[in-house]
Tab-separated table of C-alpha atoms in Angstrom:
chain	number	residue	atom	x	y	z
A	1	UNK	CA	86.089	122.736	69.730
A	2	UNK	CA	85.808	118.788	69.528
A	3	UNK	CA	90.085	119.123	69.168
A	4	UNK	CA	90.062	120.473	72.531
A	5	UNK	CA	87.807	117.590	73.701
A	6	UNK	CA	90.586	115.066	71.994
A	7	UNK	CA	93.632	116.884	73.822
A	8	UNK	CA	92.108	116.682	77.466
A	9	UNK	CA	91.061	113.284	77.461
A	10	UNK	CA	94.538	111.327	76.314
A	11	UNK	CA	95.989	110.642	79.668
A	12	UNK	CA	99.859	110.048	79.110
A	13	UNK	CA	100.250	113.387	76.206
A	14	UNK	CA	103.486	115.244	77.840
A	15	UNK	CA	103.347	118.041	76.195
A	16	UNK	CA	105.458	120.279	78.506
A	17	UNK	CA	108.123	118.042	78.567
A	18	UNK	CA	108.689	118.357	74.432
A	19	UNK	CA	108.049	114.655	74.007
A	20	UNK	CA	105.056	115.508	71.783
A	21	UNK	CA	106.397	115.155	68.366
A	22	UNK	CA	103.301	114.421	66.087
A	23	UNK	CA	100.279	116.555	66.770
A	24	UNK	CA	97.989	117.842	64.397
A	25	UNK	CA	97.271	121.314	63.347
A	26	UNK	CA	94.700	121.399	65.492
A	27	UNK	CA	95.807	120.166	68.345
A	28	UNK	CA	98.533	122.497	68.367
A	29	UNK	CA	96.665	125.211	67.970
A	30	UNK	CA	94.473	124.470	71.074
A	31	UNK	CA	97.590	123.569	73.089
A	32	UNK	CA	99.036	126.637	72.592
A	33	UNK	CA	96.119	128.440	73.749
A	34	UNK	CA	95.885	126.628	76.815
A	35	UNK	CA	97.808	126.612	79.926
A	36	UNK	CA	97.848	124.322	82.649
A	37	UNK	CA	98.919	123.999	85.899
A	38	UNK	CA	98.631	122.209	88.982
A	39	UNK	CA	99.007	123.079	92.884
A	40	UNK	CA	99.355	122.309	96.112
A	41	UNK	CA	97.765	123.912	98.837
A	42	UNK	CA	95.341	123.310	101.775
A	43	UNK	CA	95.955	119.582	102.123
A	44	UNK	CA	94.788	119.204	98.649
A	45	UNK	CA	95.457	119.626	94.977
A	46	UNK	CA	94.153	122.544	92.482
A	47	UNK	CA	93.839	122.498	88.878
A	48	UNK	CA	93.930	125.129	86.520
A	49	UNK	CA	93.103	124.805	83.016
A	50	UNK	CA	92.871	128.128	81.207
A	51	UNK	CA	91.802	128.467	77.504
A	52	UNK	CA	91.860	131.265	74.810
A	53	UNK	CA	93.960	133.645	76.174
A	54	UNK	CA	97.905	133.147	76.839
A	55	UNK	CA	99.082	136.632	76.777
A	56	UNK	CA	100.927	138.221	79.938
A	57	UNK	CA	97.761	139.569	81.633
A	58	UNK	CA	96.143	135.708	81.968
A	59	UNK	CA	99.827	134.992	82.962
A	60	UNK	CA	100.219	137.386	86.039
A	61	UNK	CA	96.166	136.412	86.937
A	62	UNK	CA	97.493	132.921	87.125
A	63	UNK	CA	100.143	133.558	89.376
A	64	UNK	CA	97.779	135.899	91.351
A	65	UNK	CA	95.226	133.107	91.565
A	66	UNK	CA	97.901	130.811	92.834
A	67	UNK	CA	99.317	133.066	95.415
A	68	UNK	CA	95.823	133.858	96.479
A	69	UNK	CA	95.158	130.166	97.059
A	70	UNK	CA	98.364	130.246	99.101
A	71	UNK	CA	97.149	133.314	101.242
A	72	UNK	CA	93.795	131.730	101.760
A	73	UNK	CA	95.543	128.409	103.371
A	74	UNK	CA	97.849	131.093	105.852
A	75	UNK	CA	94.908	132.901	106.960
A	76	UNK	CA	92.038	130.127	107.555
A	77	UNK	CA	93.985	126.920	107.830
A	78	UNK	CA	92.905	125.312	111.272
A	79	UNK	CA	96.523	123.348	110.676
A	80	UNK	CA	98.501	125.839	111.155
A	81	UNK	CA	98.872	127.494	115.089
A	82	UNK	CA	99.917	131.149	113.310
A	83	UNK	CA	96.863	131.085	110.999
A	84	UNK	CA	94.237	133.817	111.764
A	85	UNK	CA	91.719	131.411	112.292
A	86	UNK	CA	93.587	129.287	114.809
A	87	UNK	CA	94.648	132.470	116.966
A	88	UNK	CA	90.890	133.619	116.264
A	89	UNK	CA	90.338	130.368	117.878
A	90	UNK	CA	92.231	130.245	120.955
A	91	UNK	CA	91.566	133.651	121.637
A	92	UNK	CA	94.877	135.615	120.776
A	93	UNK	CA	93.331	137.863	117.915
A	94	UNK	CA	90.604	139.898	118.328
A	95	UNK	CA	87.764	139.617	115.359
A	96	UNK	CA	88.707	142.768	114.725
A	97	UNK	CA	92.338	142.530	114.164
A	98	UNK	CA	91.087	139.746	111.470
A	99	UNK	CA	91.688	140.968	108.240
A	100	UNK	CA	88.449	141.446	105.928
A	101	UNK	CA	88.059	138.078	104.546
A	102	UNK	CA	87.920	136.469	107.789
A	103	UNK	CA	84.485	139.101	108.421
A	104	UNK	CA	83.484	137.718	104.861
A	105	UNK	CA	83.608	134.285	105.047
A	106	UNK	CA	81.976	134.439	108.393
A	107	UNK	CA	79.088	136.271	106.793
A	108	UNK	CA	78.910	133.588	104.039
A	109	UNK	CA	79.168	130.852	106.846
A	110	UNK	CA	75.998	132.089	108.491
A	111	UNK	CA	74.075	132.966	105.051
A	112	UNK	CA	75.093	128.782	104.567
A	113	UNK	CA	73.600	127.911	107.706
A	114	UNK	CA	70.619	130.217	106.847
A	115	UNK	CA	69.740	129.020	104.036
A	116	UNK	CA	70.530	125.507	104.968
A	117	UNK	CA	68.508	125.448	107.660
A	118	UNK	CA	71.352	124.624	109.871
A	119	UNK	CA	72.647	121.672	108.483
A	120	UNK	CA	75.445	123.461	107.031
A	121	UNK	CA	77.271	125.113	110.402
A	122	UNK	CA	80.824	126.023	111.009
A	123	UNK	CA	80.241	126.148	114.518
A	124	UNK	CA	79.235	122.521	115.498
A	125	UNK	CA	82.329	121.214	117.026
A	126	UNK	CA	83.512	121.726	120.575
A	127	UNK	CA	82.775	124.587	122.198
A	128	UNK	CA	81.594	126.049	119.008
A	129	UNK	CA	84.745	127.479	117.990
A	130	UNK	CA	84.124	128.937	114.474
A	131	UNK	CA	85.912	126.768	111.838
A	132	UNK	CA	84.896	127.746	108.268
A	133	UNK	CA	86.744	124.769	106.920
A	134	UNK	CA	83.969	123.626	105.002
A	135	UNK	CA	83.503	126.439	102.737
A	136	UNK	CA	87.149	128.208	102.598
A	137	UNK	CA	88.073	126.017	99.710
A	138	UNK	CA	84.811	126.539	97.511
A	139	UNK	CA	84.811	130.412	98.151
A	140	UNK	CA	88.854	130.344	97.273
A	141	UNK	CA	88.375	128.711	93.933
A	142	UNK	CA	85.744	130.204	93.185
A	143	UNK	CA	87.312	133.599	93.415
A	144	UNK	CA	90.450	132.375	91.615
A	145	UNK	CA	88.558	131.320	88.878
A	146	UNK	CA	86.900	134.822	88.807
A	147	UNK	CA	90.456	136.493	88.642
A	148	UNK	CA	91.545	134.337	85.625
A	149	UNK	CA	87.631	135.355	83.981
A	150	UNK	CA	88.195	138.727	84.479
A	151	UNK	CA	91.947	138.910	83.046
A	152	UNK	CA	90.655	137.993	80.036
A	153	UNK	CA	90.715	134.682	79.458
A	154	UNK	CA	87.971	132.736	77.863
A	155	UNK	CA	87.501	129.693	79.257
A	156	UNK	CA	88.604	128.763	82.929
A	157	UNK	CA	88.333	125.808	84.735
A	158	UNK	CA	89.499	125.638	88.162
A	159	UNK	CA	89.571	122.028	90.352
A	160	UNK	CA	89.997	122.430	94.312
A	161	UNK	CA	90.433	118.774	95.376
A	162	UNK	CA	87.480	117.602	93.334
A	163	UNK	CA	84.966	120.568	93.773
A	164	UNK	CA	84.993	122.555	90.541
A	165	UNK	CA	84.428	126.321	88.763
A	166	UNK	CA	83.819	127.084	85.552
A	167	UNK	CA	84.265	130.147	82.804
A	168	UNK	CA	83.098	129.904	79.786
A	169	UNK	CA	83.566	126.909	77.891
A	170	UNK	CA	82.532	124.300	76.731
A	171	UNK	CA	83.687	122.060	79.572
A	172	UNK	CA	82.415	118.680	80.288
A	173	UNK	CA	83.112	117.558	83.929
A	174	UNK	CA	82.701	113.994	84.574
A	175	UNK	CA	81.304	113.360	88.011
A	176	UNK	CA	83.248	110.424	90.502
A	177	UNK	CA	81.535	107.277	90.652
A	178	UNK	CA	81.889	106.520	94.148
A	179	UNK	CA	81.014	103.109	94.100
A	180	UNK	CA	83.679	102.161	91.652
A	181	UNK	CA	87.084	103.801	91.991
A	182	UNK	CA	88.149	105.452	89.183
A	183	UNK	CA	84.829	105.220	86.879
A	184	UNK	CA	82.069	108.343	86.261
A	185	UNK	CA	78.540	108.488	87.435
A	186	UNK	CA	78.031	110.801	85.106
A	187	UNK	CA	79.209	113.816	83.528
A	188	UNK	CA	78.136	117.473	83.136
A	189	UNK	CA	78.164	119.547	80.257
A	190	UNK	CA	79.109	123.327	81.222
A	191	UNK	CA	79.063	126.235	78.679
A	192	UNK	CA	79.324	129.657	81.179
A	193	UNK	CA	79.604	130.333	84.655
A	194	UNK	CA	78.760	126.807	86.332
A	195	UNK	CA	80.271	124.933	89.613
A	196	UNK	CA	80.105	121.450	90.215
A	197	UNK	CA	80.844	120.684	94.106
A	198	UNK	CA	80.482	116.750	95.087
A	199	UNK	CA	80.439	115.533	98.594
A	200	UNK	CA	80.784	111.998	99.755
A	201	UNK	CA	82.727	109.395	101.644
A	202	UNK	CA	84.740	107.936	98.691
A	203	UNK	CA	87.876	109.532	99.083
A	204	UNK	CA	88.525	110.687	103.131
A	205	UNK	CA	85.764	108.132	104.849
A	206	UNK	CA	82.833	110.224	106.356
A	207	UNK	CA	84.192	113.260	107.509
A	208	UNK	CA	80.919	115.154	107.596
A	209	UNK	CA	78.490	114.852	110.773
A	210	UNK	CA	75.282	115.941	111.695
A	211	UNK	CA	75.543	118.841	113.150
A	212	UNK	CA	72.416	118.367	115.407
A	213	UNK	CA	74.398	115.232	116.744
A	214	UNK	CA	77.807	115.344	116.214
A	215	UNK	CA	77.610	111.842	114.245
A	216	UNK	CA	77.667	110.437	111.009
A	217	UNK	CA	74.675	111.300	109.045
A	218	UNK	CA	71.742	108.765	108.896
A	219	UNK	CA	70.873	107.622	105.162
A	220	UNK	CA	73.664	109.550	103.863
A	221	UNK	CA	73.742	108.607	99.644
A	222	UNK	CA	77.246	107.592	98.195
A	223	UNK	CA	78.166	110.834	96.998
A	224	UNK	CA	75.754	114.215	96.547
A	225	UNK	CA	77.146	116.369	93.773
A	226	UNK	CA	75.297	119.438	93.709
A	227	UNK	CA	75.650	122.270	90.711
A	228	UNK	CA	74.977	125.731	90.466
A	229	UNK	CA	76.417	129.017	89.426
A	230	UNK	CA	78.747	129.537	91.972
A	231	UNK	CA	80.997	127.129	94.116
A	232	UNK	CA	80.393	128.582	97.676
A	233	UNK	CA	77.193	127.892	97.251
A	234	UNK	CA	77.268	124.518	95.085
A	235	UNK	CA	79.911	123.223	98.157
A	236	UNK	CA	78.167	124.031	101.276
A	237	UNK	CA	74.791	123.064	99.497
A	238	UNK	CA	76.055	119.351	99.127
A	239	UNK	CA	77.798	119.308	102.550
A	240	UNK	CA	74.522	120.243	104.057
A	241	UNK	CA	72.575	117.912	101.585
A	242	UNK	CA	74.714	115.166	102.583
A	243	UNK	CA	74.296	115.879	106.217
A	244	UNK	CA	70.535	115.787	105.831
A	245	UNK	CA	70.666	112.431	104.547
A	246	UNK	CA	67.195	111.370	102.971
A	247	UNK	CA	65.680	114.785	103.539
A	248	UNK	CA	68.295	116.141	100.587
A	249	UNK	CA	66.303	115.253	97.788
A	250	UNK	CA	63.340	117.694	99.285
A	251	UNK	CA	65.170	120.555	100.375
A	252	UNK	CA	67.610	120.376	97.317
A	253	UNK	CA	64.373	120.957	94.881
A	254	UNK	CA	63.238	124.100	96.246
A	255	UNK	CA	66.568	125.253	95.750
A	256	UNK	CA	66.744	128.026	92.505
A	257	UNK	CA	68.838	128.382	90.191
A	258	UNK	CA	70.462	124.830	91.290
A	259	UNK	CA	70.407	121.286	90.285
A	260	UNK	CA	71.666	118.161	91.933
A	261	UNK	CA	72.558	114.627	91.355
A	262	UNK	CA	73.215	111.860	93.971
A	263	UNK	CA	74.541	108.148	93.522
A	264	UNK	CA	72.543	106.120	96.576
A	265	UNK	CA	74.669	103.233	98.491
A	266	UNK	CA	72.681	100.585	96.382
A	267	UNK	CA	74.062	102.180	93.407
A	268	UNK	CA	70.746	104.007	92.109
A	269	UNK	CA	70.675	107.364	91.623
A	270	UNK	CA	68.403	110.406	91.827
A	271	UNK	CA	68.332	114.152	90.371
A	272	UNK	CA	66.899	117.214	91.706
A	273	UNK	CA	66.180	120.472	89.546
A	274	UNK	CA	65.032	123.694	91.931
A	275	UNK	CA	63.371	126.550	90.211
A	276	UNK	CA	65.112	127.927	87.324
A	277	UNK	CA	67.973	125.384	86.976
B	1	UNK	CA	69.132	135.037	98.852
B	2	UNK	CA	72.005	135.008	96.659
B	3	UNK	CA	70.872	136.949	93.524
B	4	UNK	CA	73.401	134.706	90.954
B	5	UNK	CA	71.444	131.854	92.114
B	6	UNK	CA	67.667	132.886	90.535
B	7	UNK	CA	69.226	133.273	86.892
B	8	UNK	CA	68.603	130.168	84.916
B	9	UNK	CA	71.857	127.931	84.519
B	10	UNK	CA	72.890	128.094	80.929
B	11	UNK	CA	73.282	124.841	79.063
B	12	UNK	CA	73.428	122.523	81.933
B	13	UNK	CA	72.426	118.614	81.534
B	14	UNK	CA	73.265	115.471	83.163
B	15	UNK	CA	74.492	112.582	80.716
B	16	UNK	CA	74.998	108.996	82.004
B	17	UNK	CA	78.438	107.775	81.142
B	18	UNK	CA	77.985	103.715	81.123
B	19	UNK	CA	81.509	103.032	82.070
B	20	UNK	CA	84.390	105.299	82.063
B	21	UNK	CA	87.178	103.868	83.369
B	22	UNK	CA	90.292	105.885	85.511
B	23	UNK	CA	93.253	105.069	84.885
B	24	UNK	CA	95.028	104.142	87.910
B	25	UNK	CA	92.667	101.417	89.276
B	26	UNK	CA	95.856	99.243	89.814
B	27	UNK	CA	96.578	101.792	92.646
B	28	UNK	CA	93.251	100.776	94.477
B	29	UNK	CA	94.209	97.089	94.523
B	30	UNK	CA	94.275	95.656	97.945
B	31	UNK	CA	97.419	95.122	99.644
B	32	UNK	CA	99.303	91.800	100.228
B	33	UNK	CA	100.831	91.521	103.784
B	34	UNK	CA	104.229	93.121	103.771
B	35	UNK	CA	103.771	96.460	101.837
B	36	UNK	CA	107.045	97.969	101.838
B	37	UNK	CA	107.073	101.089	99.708
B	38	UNK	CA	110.775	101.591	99.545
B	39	UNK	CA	112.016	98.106	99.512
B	40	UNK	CA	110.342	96.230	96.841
B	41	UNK	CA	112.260	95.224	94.690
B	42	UNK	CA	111.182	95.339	90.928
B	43	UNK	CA	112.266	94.803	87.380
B	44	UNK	CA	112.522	96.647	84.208
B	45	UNK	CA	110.988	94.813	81.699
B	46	UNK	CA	107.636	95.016	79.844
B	47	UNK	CA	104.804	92.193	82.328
B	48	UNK	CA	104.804	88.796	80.383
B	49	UNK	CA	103.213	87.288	83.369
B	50	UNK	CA	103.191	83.189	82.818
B	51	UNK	CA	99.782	83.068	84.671
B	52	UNK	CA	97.103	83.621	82.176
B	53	UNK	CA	98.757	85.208	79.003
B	54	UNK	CA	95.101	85.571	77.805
B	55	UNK	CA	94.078	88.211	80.692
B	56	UNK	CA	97.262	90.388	79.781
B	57	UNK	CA	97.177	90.388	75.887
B	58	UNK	CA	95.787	93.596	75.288
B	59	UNK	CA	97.897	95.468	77.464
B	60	UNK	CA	101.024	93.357	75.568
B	61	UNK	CA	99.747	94.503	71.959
B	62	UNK	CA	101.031	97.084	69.690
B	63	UNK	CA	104.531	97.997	71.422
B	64	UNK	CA	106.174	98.340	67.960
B	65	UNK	CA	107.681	101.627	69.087
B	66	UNK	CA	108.490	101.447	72.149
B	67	UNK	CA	111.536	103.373	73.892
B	68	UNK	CA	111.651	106.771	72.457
B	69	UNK	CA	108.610	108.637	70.900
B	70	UNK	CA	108.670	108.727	67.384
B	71	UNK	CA	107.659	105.942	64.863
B	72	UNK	CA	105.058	106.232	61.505
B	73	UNK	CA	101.985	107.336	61.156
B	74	UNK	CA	101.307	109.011	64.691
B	75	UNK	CA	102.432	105.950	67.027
B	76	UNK	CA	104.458	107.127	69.819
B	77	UNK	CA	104.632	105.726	73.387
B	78	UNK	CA	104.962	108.082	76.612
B	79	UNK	CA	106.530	106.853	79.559
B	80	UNK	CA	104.905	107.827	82.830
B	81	UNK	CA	106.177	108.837	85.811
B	82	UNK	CA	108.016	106.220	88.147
B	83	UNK	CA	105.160	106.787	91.175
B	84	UNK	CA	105.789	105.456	94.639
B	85	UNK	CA	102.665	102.762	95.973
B	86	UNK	CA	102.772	100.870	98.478
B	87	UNK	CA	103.354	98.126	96.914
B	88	UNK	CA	106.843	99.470	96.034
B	89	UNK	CA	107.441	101.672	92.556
B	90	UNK	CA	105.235	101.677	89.763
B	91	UNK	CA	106.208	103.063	85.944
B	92	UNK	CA	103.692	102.762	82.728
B	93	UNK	CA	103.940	103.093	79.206
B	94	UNK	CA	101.134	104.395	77.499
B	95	UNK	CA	101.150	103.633	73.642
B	96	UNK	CA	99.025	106.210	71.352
B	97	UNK	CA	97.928	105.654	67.578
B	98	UNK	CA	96.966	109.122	66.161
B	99	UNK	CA	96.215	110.797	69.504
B	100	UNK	CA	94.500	107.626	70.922
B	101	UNK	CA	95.441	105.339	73.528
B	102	UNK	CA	96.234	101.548	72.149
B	103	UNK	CA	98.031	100.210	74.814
B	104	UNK	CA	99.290	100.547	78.704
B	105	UNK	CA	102.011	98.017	79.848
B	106	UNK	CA	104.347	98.477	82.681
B	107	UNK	CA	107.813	99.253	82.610
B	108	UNK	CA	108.385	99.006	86.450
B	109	UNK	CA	106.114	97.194	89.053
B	110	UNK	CA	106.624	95.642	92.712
B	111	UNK	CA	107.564	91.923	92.442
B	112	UNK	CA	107.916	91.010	95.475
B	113	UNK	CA	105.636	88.157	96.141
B	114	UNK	CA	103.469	85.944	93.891
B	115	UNK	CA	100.323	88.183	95.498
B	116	UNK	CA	102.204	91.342	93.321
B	117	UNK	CA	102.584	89.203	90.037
B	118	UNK	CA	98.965	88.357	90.665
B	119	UNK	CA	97.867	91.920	90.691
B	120	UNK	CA	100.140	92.953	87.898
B	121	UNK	CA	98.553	90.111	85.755
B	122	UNK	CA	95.120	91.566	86.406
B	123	UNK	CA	95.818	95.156	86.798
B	124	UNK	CA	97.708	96.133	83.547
B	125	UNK	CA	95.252	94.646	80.947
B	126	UNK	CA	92.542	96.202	83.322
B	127	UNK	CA	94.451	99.701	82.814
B	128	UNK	CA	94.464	99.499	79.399
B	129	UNK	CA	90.587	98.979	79.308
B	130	UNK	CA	90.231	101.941	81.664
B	131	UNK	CA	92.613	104.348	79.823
B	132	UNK	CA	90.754	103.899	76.590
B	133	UNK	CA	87.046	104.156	78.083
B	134	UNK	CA	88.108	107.287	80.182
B	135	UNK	CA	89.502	109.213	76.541
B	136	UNK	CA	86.165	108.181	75.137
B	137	UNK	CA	83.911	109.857	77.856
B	138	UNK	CA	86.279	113.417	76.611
B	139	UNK	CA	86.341	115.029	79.764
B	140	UNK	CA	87.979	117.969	81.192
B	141	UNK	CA	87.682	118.038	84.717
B	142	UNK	CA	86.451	115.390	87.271
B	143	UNK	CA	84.577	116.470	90.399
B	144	UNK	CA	84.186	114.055	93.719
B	145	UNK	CA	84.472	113.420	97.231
B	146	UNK	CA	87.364	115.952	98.437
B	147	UNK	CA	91.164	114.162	97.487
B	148	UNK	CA	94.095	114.800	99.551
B	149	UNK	CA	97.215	115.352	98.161
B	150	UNK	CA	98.228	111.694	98.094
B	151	UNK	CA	95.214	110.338	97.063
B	152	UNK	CA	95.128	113.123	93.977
B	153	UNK	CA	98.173	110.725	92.924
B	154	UNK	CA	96.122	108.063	92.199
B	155	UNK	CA	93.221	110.117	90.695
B	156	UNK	CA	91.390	110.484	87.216
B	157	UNK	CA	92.262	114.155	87.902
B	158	UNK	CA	95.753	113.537	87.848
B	159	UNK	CA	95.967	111.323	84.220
B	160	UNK	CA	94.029	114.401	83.067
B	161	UNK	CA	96.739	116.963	84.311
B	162	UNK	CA	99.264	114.611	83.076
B	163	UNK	CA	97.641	114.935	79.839
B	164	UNK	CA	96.981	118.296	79.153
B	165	UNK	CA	100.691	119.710	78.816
């Protein structure tokens, strides 16, 4: 297992373009159980790293991850004027006409801002249009990493712009520093069915408001990285925990199942740990 | 509420990494006044900045095999990627002894002004530091503040990708 460690974390090892030419047993071994792949959807970047299981069923869920990924982006992208969303928007298609997922991610928008309190909404800008924005990219990987799980593979590890899933393992996910570019806060140690969703100001400025005021939030920390089982819930968990600002740390510990870490604009940091996690 | 959530996370803990370094902090440098991404003009040749050799040694040491891959007892250098900044184009060399990263120098950088010489002086040594403490924290994945698509380019997540073949 420590081989697989060594392969992942030598930045500059081609291997797909053949220039690898000394490798040990091991590490040939684990890169031929591995497959990798990178894409480009939804303004942002996906990762896939699949272990233990090459054959042509992990294959096809690959390509039916990535294609999903692709179909999530057509129907909810607020970028694009033919997107369901946008037309749900501007009133051209009827809820009904939506199909299914549209109903489901609504429903998982409104258990967000339940549970929340709020301070997760996806109805806070203008005229309250719906825009589920902030959790369409957490519920799509999270689902894609599900397909690859249940195709068989052992170990998945899906990255949507930064907010990650996890199958299996082990899988150590280092967490942005987000006071220093390019350095880790910290890193988390995964063996089974784990998400890791950060939110902060590092890489886009502040793009997340208050709902209650449409502004910036107030005592907002560096970065909030929140981690629990699944990445719906890990994502919209540290959105709202961001938005809440110094009230995070409270409402973060009475959450089960789910922990928490945050890196403070002085550079300190603090950890939560709700029931169970 | 959601059921998944009561079950106890399995195996989870929080570890401090000290310093682990990404690899493309030269990216983040700040910009001198005319950034022309396209028009720079550059050079091909490994830095040997006059400035202060000192700062840049590390990145300078070990290049024995340079050019193609191949060489004795696991050393084998991997050329990047020429990546567009906007600073103008950008091109590394990573140098690895037995799976490990010795050395970063650049094959291809901006030289358009003494402000890019300046950067390339500090930056490359700087890489080489980062590379090696970012294979030493062993990680898989790196989770943050949401990228784009361009700034992905310039991400740890990226060298990783890069890396994983």
């Amino acid at each position: 297992m420590a081989d697989l460690a060594d392969v992942a974390g030598v930045p500059g090892t081609d291997g797909r373009a053949g220039r690898v030419d000394r490798v040990d047993r091991a590490d040939q071994d684990a890169r031929a159980d591995r497959v990798r792949r990178v894409e480009h959807t939804m303004g942002t970047v996906f990762s896939f790293d699949v272990r233990g299981g090459t054959g042509p069923r992990v294959e096809a869920a690959l390509d039916a991850a990535v294609a999903w990924l692709h179909h999530v982006d057509e129907v909810f992208s607020p970028y694009r004027p033919e997107s369901q969303i946008s037309r749900l928007g501007a009133g051209t298609l009827a809820l009904s006409k939506c199909t299914p997922e549209v109903w489901e991610v609504m429903r998982l928008c409104e258990d967000a801002e339940r549970r929340s309190d709020g301070w997760f909404s996806a109805r806070y800008g203008a005229g309250g249009a719906f825009d589920p924005t902030g959790l369409v990219k957490g519920w799509a990987v999270e689902r894609a990493a599900a397909m690859l799980a249940s195709a068989g593979a052992a170990a998945v590890c899906v990255n949507g712009g930064g907010d990650v899933q996890v199958h299996g393992g082990p899988w150590r996910i280092g967490v942005s520093d987000p006071l220093r570019k390019g350095a880790l806060a910290t890193v988390v140690h995964a063996d089974g069915e784990l998400a890791v969703a950060t939110s902060g100001s590092a890489e886009r400025g502040c793009h997340i408001v208050d709902p209650r005021t449409g502004r910036p939030p107030r005592a907002a920390p560096a970065s909030l990285t929140v981690i629990c089982r699944g990445l719906t819930e890990a994502d919209t968990c540290a959105t709202a925990g961001y938005a809440m600002g110094d009230l995070a740390c409270g409402w973060l510990e009475s959450l089960p199942g789910t922990r928490s870490f945050a890196v403070t604009a002085d550079g300190s940091t603090w950890t939560t740990r709700g029931p169970g996690g | 509420m959601n059921s998944l959530s009561r079950r106890p996370l399995r195996r989870v803990l929080l570890s401090t990494v000290a310093t682990a370094g990404g690899v493309v902090l030269l990216l983040s440098l700040k910009p001198h006044t005319t950034a022309e991404a396209a028009g720079a003009t550059t050079r091909s040749a490994a830095p040997a900045p006059a400035p202060s050799a000192s700062a840049t040694s590390p990145a300078a040491g070990s290049g024995g095999s340079s050019g193609a891959s191949g060489g004795t007892a696991g050393t084998r250098t991997v050329q990047g990627d020429t990546v567009q900044t906007r600073y103008g184009p950008v091109q590394l060399k990573v140098t690895l002894k037995a799976g490990r990263i010795t050395a970063v120098s650049a094959l291809q950088v901006p030289e358009d002004s003494p402000r890019d010489q300046e950067i390339t002086t500090f930056a490359v040594p700087q890489l080489t530091q980062e590379a090696i403490a970012a294979q030493s924290a062993k990680i898989d994945t790196v989770s943050g503040a949401t990228y784009t698509s361009e700034g992905y380019i310039q991400s740890l997540q990226s060298a990783l990708d890069k890396a994983g073949g």
